[in-house]
mmCIF file of C-alpha atoms and ligand atoms in Angstrom:
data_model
loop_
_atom_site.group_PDB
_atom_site.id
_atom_site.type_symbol
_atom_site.label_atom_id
_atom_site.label_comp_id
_atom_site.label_asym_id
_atom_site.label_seq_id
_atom_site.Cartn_x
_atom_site.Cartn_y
_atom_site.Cartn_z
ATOM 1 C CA UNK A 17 -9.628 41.095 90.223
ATOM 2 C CA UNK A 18 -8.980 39.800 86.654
ATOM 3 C CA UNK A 19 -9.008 35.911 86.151
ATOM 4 C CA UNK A 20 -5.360 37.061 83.937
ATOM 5 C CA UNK A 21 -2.304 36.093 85.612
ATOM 6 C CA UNK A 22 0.174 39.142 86.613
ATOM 7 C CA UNK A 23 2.798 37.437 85.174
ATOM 8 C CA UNK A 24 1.087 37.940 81.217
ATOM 9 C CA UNK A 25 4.405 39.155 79.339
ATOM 10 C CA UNK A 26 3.600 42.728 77.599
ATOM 11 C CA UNK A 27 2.478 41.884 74.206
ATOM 12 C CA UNK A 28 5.002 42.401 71.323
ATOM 13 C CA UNK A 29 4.992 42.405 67.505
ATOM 14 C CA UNK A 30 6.622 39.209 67.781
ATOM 15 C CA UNK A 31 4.844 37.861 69.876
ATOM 16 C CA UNK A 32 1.899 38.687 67.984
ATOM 17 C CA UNK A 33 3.469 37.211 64.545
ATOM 18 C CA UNK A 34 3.704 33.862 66.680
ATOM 19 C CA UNK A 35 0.126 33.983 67.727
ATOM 20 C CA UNK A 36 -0.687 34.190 63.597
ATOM 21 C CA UNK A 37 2.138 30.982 63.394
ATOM 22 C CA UNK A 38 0.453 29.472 66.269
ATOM 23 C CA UNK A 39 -3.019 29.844 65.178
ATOM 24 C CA UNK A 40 -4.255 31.345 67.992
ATOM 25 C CA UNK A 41 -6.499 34.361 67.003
ATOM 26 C CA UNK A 42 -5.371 37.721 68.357
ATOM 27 C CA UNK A 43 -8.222 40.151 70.054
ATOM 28 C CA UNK A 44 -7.885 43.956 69.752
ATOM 29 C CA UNK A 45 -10.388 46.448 70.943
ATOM 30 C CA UNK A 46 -10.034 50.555 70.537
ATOM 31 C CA UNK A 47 -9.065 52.647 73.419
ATOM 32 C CA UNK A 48 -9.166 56.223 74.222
ATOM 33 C CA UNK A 49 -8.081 56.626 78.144
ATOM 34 C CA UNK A 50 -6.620 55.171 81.372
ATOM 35 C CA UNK A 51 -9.542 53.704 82.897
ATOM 36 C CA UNK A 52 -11.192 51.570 80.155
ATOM 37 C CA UNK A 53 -7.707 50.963 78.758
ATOM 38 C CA UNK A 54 -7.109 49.194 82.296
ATOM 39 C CA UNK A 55 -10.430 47.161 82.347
ATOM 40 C CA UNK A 56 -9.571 45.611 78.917
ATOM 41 C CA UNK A 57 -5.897 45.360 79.775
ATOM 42 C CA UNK A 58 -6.811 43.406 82.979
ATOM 43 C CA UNK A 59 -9.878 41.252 81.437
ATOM 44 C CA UNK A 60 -6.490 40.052 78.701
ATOM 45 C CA UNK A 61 -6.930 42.372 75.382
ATOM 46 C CA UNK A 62 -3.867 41.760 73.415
ATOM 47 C CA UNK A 63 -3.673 44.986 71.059
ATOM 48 C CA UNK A 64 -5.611 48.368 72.516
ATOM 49 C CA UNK A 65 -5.740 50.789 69.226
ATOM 50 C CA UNK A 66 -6.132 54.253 70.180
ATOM 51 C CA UNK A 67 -8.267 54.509 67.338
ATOM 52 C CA UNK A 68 -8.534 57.894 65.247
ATOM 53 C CA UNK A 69 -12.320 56.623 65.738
ATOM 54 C CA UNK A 70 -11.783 58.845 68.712
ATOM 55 C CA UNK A 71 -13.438 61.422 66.685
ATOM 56 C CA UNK A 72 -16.196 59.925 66.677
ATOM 57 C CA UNK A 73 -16.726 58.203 70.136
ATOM 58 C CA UNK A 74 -15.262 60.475 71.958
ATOM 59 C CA UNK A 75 -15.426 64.661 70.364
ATOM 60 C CA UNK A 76 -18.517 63.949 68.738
ATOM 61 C CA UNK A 77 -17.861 64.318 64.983
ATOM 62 C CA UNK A 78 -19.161 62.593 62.183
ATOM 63 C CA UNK A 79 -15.961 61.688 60.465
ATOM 64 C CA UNK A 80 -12.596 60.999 61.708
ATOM 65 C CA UNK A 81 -11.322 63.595 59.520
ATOM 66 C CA UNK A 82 -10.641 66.607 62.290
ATOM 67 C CA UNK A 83 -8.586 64.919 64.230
ATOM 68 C CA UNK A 84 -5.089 66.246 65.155
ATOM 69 C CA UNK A 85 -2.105 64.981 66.120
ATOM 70 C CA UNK A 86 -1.521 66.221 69.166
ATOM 71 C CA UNK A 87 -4.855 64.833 70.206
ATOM 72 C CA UNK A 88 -3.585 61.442 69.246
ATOM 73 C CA UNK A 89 -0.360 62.047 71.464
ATOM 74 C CA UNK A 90 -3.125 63.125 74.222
ATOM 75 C CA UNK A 91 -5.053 59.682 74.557
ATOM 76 C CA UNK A 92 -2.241 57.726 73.555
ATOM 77 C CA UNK A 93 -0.763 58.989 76.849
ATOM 78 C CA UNK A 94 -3.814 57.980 78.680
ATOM 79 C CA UNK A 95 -3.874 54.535 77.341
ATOM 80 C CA UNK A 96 -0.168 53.248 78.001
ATOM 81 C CA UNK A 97 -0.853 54.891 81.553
ATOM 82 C CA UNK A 98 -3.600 51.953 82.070
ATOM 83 C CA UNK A 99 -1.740 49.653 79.770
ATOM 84 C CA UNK A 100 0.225 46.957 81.398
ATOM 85 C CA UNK A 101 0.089 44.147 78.866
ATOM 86 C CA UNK A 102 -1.128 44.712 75.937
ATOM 87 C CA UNK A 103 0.422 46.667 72.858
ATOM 88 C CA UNK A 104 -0.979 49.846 72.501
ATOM 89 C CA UNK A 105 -0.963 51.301 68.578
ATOM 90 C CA UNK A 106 -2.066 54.730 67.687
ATOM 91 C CA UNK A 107 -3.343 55.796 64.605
ATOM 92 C CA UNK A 108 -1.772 58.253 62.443
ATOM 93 C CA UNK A 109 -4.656 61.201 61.688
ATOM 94 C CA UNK A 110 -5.375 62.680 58.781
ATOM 95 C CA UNK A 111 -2.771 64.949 57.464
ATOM 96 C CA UNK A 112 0.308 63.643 59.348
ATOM 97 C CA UNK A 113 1.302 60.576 56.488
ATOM 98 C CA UNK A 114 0.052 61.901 53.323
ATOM 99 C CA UNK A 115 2.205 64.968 52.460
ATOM 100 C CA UNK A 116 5.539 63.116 52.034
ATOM 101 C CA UNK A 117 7.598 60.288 53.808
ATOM 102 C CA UNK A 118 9.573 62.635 55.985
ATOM 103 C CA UNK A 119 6.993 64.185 57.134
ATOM 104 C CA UNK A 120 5.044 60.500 58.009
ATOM 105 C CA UNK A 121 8.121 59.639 59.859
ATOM 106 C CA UNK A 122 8.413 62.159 62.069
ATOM 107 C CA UNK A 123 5.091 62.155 62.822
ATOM 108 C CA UNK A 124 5.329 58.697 63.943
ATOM 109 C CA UNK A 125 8.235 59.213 65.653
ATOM 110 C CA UNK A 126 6.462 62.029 67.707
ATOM 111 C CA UNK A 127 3.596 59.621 68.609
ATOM 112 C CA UNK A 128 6.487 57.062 69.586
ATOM 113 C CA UNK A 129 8.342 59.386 71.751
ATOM 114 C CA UNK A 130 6.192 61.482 73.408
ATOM 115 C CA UNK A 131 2.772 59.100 73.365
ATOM 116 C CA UNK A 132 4.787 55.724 74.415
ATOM 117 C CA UNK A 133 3.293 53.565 71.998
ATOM 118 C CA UNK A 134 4.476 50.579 70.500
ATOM 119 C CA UNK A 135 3.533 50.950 66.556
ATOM 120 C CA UNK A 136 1.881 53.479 64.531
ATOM 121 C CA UNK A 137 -1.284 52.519 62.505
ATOM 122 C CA UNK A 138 -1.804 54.370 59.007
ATOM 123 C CA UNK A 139 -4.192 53.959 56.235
ATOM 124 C CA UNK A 140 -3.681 52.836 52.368
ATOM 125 C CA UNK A 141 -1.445 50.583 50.667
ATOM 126 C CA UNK A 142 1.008 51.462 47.712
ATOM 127 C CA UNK A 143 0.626 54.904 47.855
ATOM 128 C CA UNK A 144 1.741 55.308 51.565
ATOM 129 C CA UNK A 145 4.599 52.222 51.421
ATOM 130 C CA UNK A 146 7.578 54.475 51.085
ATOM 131 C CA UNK A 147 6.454 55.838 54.379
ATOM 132 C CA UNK A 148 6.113 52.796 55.865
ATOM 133 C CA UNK A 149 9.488 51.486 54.577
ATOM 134 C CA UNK A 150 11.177 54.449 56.101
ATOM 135 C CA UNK A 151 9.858 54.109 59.504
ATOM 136 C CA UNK A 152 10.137 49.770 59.671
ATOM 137 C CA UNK A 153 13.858 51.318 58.782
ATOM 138 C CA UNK A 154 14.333 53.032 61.512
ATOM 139 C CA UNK A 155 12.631 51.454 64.537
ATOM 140 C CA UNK A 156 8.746 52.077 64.395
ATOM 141 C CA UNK A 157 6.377 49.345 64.037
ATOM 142 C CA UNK A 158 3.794 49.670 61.462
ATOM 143 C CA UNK A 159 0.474 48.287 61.226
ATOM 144 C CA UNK A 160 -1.616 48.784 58.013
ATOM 145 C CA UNK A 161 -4.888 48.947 57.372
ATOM 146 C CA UNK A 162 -6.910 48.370 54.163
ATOM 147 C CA UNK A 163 -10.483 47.866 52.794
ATOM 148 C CA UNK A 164 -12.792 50.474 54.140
ATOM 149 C CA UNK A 165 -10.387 53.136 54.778
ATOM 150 C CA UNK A 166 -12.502 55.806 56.741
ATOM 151 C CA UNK A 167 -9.809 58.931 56.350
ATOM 152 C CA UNK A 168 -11.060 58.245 52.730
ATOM 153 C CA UNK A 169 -14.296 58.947 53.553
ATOM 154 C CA UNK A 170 -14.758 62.258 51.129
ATOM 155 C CA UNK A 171 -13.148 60.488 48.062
ATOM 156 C CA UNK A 172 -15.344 57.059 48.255
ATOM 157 C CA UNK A 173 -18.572 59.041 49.986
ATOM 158 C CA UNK A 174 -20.577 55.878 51.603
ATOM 159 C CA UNK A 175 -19.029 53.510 54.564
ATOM 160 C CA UNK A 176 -20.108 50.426 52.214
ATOM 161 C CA UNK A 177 -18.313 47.350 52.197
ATOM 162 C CA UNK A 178 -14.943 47.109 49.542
ATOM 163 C CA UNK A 179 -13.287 44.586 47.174
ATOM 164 C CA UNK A 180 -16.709 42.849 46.356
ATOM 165 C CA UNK A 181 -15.442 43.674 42.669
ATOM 166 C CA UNK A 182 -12.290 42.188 41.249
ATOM 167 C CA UNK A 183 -10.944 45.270 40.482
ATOM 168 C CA UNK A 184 -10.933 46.874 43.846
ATOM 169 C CA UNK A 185 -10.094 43.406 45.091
ATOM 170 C CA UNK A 186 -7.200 43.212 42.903
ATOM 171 C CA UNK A 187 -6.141 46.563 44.701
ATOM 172 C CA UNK A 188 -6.575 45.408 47.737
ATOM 173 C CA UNK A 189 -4.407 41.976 46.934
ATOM 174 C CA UNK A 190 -1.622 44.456 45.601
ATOM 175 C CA UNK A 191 -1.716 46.847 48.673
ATOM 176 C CA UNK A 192 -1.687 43.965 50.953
ATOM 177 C CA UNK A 193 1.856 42.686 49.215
ATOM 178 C CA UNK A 194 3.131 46.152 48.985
ATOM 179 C CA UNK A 195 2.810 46.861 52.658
ATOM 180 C CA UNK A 196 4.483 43.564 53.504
ATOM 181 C CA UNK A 197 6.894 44.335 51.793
ATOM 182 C CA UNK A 198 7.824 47.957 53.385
ATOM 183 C CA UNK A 199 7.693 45.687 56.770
ATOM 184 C CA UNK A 200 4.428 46.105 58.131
ATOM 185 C CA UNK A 201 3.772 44.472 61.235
ATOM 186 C CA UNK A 202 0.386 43.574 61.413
ATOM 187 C CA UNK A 203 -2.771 44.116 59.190
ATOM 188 C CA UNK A 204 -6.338 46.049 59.615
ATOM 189 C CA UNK A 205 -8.934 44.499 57.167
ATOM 190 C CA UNK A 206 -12.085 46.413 57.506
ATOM 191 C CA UNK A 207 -15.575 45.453 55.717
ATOM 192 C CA UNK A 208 -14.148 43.649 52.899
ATOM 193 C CA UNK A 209 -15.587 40.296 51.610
ATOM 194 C CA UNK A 210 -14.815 36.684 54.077
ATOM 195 C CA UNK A 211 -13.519 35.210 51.098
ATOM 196 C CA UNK A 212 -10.696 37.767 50.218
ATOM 197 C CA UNK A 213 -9.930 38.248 53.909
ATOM 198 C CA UNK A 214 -9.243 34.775 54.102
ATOM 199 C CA UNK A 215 -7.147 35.061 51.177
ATOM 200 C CA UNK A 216 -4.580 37.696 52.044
ATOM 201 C CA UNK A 217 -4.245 36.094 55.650
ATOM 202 C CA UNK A 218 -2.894 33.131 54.018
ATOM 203 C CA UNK A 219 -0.729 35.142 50.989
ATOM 204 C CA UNK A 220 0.695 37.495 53.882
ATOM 205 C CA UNK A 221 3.197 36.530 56.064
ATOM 206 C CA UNK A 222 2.046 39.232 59.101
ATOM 207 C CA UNK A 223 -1.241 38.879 61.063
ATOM 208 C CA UNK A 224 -4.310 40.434 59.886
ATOM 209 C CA UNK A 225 -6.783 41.572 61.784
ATOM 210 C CA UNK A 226 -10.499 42.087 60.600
ATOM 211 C CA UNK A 227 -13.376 44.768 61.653
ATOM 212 C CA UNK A 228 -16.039 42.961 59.024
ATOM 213 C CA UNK A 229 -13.632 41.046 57.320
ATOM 214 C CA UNK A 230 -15.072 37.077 58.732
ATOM 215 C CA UNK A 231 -13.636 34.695 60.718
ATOM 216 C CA UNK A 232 -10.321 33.831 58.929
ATOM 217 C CA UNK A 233 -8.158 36.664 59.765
ATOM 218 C CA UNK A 234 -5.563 36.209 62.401
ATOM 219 C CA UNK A 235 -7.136 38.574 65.133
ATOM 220 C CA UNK A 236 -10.397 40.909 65.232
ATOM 221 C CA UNK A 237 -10.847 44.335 66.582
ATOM 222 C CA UNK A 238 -14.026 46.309 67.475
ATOM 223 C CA UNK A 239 -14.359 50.219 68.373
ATOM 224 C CA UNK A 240 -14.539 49.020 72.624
ATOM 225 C CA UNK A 241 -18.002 51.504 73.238
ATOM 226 C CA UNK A 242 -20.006 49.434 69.891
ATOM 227 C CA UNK A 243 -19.229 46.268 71.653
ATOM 228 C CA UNK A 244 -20.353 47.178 75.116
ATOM 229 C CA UNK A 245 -23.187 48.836 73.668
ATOM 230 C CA UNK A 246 -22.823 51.980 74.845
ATOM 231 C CA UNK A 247 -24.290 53.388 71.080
ATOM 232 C CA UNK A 248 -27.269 52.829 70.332
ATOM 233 C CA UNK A 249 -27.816 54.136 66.484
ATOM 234 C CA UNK A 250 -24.708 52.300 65.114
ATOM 235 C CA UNK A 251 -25.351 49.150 64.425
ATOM 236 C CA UNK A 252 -23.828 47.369 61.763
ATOM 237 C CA UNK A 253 -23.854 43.511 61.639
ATOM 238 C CA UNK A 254 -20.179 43.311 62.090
ATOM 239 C CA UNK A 255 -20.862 44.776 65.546
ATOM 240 C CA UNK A 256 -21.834 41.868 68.192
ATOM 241 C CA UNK A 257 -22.977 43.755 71.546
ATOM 242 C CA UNK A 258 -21.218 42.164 74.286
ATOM 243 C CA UNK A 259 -23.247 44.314 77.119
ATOM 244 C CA UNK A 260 -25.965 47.206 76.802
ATOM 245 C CA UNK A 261 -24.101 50.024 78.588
ATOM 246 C CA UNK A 262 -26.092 52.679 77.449
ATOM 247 C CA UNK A 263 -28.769 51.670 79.678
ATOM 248 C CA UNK A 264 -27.138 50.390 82.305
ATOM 249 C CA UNK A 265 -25.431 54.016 82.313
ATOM 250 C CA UNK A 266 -28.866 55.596 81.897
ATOM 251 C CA UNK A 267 -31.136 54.040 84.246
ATOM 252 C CA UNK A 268 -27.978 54.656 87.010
ATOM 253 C CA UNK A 269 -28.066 58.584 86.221
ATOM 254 C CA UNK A 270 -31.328 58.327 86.670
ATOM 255 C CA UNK A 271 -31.847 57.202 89.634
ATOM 256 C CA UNK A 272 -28.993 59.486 90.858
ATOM 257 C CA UNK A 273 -30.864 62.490 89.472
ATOM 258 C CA UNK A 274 -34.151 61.018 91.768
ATOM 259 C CA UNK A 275 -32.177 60.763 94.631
ATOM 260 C CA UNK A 276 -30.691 64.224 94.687
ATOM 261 C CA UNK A 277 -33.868 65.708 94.234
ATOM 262 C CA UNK A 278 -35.631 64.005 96.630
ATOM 263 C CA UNK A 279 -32.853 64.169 99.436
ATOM 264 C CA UNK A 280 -32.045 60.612 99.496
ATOM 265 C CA UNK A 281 -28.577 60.590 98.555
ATOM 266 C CA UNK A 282 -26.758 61.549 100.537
ATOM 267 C CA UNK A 283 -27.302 59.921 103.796
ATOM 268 C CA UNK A 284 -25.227 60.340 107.087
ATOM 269 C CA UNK A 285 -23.186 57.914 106.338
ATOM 270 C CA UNK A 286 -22.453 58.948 103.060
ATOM 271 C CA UNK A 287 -21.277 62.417 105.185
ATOM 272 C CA UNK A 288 -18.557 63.464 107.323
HETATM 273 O O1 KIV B 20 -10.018 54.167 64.254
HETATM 274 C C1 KIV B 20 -10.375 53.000 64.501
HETATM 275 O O2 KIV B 20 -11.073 52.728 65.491
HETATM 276 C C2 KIV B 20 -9.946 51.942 63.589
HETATM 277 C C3 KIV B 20 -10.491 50.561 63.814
HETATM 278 C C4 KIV B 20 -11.937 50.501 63.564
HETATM 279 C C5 KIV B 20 -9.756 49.545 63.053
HETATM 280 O O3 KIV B 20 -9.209 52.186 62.695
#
């Protein structure tokens, strides 16, 4: 049973530009299916992100680059099914916001309509406000995300932290202003400097939430398996390890595997 009370309203893009108002910090983990999506939902998440990060965690690849959309539609289903309260966002892959506004639209709309989420989540800043400012237009919630932008992965080629120069911090200032301004809802800082974080949470109207970005942004969000520990090569110091699943997860299989081959499991009253 989760200590959350049943009657938790569904959490909205208002209500999460109050929670920035209110100062009270906003917590957002990624999500890829039904079942986890319900343990955080229950335990009180307020934002699950069905992360493009799925790649990663979940088909194995090193970048988030091969993603589709339909897979996106996919887990997104998944998620909203054990979803009850919080907002679930999907990010836009690869491909499916970069060709032209229209097409970024439509796309979103897609995830939207057949997915059930509540917002979209794409990458960049000035470069993809038109598309933005097309679907705030028309309905969609939009959630940016700047700083390390992993999509960009082949142009920048290293995962290292951004704006610690003024330049790219003066890009980042910029992109932050231009997606408020096409009506973003919320934003993703990831692995930029405390300082600059701290910054554009207090020049932006809209919540920001931070993956490496320090303690001043409005919310935080971490990829759900780094934080229950269920990787064990990834560990960047942005990452605090809530639980060590991996070997809780291991040393159960193993014993399972003992148990079937010596005949102990299962007994007769694990039969019919
Ligand atoms: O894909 C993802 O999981 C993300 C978060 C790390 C912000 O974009």
């Amino acid at each position: 049973m989760s200590h959350i009370s049943a009657s938790r309203k569904r959490v909205t893009t208002l209500s999460l530009i109050e929670m920035k108002q209110a100062g009270t910090p906003i917590a957002c983990l990624t999500a890829y299916d039904a079942i986890s999506a319900g343990i955080m939902d229950a335990a009180g998440i307020d934002v699950l992100l069905v992360g493009d990060s799925v790649g990663n965690v979940v088909q194995g690849h090193e970048t988030t680059i091969p993603v589709t959309l339909e897979q996106m539609i996919y887990h997104t289903q998944a998620v909203v099914r054990g979803a009850e309260h919080a907002m679930v966002v999907t990010d836009m892959p690869f491909m499916s916001y970069q060709a032209s506004p229209r097409e970024a639209f439509r796309n979103a709309g897609r995830l939207m309509k057949e997915a059930g989420c509540g917002a979209v989540k794409l990458e960049g800043g000035s470069r993809v406000a038109d598309a933005v400012r097309l679907m705030t237009d028309n309905g969609i919630p939009v959630m940016g995300h700047l700083g390390l932008t992993p999509q960009s992965i082949h142009q920048f080629g290293s995962y290292r932290k951004r704006g610690a120069n003024e330049d790219e911090a003066d890009q980042i200032r910029a992109d932050a202003k231009a997606l408020e301004e096409a009506g973003i809802f919320a934003l993703v800082l990831e692995k930029i400097p405390t300082a600059l974080a701290q910054e554009i949470t207090e020049m932006i109207s809209v919540p920001t939430i931070g993956i490496g970005a320090g303690p001043h942004c409005s919310g935080q969000i971490l990829v759900w398996t780094d934080m229950v520990g269920m990787t064990t090569s990834f560990r960047p110091r942005f990452v605090r390890r809530y639980a060590e699943l991996h070997s809780t997860i291991s040393e159960a299989v193993g014993k399972y595997v003992a148990d079937v081959r010596s005949k102990g499991f299962p007994t007769s009253e694990e039969s019919y």
